[in-house]
mmCIF file of C-alpha atoms in Angstrom:
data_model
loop_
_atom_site.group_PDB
_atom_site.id
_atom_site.type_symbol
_atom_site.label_atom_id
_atom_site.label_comp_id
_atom_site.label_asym_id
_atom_site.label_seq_id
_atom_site.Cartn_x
_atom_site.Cartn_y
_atom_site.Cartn_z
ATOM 1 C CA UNK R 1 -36.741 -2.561 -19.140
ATOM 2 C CA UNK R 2 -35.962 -4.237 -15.846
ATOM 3 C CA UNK R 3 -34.646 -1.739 -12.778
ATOM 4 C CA UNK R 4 -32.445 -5.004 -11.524
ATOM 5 C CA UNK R 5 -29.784 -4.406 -15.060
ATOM 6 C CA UNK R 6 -29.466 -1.479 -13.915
ATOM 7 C CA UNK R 7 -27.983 -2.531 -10.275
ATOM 8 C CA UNK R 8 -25.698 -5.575 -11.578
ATOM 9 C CA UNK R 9 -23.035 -4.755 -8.829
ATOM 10 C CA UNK R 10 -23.195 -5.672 -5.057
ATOM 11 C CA UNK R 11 -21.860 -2.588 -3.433
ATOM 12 C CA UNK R 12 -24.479 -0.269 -1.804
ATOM 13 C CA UNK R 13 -25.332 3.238 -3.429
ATOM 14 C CA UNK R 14 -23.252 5.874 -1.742
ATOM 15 C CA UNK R 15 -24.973 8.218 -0.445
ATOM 16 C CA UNK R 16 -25.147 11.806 -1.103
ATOM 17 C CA UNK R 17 -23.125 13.600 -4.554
ATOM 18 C CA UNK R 18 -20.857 10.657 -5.184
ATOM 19 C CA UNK R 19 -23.986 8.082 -5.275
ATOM 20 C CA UNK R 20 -25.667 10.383 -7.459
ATOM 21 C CA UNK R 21 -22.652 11.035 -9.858
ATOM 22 C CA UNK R 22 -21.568 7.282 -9.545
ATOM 23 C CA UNK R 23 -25.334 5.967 -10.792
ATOM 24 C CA UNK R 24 -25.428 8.373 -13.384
ATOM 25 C CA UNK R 25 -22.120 7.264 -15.096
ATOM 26 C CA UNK R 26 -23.411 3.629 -14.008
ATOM 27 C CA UNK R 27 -26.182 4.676 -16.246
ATOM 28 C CA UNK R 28 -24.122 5.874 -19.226
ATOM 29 C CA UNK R 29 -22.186 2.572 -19.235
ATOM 30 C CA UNK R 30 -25.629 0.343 -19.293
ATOM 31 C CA UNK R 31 -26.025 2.713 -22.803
ATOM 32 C CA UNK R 32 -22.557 1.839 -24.235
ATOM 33 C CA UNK R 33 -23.082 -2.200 -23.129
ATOM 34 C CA UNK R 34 -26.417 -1.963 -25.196
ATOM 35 C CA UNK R 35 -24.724 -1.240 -28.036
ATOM 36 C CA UNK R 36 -22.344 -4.536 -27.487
ATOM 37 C CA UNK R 37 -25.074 -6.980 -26.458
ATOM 38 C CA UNK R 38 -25.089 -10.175 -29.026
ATOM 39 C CA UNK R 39 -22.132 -9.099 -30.781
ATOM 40 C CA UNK R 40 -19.517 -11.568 -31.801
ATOM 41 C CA UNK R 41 -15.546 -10.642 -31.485
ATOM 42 C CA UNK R 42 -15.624 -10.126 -35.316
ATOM 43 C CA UNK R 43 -18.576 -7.716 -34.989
ATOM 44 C CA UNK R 44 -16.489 -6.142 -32.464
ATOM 45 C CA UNK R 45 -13.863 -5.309 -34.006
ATOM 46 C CA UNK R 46 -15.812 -4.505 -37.642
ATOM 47 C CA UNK R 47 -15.151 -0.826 -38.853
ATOM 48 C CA UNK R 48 -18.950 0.347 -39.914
ATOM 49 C CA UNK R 49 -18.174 3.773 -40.803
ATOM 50 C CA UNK R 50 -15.744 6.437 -42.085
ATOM 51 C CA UNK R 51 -14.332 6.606 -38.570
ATOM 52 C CA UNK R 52 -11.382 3.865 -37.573
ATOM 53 C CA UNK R 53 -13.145 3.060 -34.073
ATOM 54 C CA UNK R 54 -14.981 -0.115 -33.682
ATOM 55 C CA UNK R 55 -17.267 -1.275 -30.703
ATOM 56 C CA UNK R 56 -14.245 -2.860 -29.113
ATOM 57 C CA UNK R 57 -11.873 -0.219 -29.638
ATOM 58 C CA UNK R 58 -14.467 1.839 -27.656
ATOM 59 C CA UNK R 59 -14.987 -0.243 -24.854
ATOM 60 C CA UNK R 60 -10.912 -0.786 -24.655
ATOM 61 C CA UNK R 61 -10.808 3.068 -24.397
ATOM 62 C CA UNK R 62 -13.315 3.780 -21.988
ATOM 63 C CA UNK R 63 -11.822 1.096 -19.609
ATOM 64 C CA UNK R 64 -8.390 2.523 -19.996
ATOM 65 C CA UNK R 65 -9.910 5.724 -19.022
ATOM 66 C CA UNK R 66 -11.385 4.820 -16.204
ATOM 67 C CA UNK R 67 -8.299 3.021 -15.023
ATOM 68 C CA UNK R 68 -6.035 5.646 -15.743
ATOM 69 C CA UNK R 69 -8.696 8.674 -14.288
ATOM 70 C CA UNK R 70 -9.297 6.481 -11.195
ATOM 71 C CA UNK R 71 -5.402 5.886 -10.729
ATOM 72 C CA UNK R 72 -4.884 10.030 -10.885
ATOM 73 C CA UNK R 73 -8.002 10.773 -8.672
ATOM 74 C CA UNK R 74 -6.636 8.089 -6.239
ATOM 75 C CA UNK R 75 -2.978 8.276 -6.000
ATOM 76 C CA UNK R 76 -2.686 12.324 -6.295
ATOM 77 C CA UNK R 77 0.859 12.696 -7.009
ATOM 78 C CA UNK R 78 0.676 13.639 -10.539
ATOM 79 C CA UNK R 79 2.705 11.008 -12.277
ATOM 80 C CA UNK R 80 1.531 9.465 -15.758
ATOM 81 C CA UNK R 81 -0.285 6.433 -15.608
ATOM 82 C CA UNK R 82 0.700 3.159 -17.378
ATOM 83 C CA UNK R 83 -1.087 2.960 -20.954
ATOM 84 C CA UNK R 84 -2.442 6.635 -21.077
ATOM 85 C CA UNK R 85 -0.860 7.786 -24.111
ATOM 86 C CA UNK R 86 -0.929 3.934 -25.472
ATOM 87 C CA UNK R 87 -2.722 4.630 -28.545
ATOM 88 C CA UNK R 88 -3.421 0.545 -29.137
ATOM 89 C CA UNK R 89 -6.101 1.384 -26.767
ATOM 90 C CA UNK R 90 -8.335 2.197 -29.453
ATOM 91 C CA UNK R 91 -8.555 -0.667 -31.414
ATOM 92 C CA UNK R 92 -9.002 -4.491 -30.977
ATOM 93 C CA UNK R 93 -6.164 -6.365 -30.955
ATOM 94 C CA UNK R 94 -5.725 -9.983 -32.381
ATOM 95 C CA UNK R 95 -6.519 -12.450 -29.557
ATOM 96 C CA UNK R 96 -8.784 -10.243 -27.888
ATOM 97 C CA UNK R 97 -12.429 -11.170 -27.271
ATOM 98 C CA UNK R 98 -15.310 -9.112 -26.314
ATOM 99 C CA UNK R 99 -16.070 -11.289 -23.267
ATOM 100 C CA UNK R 100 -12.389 -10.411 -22.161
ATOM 101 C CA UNK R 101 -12.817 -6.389 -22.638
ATOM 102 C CA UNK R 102 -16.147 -6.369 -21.435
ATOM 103 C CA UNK R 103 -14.748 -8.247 -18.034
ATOM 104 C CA UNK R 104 -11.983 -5.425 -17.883
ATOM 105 C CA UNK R 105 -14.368 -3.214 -18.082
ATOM 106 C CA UNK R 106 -16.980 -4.700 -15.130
ATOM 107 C CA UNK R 107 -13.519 -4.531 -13.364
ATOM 108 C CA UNK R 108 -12.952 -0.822 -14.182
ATOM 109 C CA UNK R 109 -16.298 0.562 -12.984
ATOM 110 C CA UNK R 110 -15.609 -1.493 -9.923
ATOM 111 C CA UNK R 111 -12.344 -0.354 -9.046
ATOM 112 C CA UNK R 112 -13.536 3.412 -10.000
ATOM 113 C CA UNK R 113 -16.492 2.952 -7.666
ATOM 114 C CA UNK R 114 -14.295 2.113 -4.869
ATOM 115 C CA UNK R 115 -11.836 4.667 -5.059
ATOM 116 C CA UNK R 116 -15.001 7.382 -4.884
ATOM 117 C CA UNK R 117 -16.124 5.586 -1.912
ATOM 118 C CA UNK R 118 -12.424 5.752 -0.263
ATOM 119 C CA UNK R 119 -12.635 9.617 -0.990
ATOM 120 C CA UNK R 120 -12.690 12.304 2.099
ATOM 121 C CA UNK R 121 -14.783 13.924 -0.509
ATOM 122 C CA UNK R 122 -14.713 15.444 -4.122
ATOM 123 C CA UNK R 123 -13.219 18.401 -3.746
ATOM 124 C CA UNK R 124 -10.322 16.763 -2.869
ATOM 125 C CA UNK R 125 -8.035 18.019 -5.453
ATOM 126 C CA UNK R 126 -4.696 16.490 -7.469
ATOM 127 C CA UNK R 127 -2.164 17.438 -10.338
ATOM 128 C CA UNK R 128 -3.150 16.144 -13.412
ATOM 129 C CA UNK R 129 0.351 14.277 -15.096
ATOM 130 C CA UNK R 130 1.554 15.847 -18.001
ATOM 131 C CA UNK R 131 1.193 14.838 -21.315
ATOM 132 C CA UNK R 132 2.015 16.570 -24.588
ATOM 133 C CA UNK R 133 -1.056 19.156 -24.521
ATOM 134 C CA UNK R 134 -0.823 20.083 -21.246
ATOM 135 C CA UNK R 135 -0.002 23.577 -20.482
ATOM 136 C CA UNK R 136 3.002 24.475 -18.916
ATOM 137 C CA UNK R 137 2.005 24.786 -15.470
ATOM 138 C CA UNK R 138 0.673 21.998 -13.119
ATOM 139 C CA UNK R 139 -3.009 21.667 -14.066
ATOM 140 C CA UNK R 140 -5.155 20.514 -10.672
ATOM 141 C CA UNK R 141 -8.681 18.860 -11.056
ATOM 142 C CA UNK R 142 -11.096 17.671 -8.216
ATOM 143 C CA UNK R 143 -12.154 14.506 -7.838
ATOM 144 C CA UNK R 144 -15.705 15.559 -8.858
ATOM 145 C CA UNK R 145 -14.347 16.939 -12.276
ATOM 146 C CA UNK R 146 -12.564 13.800 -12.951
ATOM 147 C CA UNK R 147 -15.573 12.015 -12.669
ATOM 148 C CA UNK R 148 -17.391 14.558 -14.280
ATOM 149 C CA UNK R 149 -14.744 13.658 -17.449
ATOM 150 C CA UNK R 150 -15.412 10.106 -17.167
ATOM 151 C CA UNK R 151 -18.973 10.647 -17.484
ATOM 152 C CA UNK R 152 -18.511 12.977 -20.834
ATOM 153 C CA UNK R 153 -15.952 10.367 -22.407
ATOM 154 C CA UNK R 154 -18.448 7.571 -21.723
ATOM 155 C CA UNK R 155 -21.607 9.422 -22.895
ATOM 156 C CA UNK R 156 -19.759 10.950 -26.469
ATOM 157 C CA UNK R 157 -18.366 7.050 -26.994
ATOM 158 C CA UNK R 158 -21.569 5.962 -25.955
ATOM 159 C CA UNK R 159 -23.067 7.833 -28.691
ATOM 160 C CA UNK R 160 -20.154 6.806 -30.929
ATOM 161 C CA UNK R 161 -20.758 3.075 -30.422
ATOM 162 C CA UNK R 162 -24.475 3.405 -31.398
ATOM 163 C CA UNK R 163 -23.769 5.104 -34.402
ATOM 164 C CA UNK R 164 -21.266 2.104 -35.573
ATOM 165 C CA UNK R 165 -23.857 -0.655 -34.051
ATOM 166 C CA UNK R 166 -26.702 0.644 -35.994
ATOM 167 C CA UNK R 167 -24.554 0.787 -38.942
ATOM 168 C CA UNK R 168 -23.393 -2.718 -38.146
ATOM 169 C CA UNK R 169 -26.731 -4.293 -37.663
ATOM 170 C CA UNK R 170 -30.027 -1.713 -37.745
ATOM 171 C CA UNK R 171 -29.993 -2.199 -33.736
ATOM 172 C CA UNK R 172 -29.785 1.313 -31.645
ATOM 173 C CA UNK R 173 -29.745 1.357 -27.955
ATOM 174 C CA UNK R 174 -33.458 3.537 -28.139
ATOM 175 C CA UNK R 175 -34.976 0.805 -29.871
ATOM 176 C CA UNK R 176 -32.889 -2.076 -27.555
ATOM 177 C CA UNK R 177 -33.558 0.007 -23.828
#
């Protein structure tokens, strides 16, 4: 394993809790791009187990979340982002290629990393929007629990995607690291 795929981004570490939680969900998303590495767009979008996700369902869902997380940790005013309750973000549409989704996703993490750096700090906190299971009062989350969420989703899908790559294929990210 080489440390430089680990640091395929230009910006400098922050310093401090943000680097720290920043490089570990950095780390989480090297785990879930193992898991896509060789794979054609058919491959992609192959169902390999009882469950409807695919590899690039996954990776469509996990940049959607960090688009739609970075937009409510960023903007603070509670409204419902585009595409959050889109539930086409789970699978691969015709047309789409991995290449595509995995560049949307390079642009996510980049657009999430900068609006952590823009932060006072994470305990800034904002309204969550509402959405058919919220409760009915205004929910608020800090910063550092919405990237705290990101982290879980990308770790469980993560773990997800390996589970339909080794039934794909054999490969596992363990054996691939």
């Amino acid at each position: 394993m080489t440390t430089s795929s680990h640091h395929h981004h230009a910006a400098p570490p922050l310093p401090g809790e943000r680097g720290e939680l920043l490089h570990a969900l950095a780390e989480q998303r090297e785990l879930l791009l193992i898991t896509v590495r060789g794979l054609t767009d058919a491959q992609a979008a192959r169902h390999t187990t009882v469950s409807a996700l695919t590899l690039g369902g996954i990776l469509k869902h996990l940049t959607r979340g960090e688009q739609v997380w970075t937009r409510i940790m960023v903007k603070g005013d509670g409204e419902l982002p585009d595409g959050m309750l889109d539930m086409e973000q789970y699978r691969m549409a015709d047309g789409e290629t991995l290449a595509g989704l995995l560049e949307e996703y390079a642009a996510a993490a980049r657009r999430t990393e900068e609006g952590v750096a823009a932060l006072a700090d994470l305990d800034r906190t904002v309204p969550l929007p509402r959405t058919p299971w919220s409760p009915p009062e205004t929910v608020h989350w800090s910063a550092r629990r919405i990237l705290l969420h990101v982290m879980r989703e990308t770790a469980q899908h993560a773990g997800h995607a390996d589970i339909i790559r080794e039934a794909l294929d054999g490969a596992s990210t363990t054996a691939q690291r």
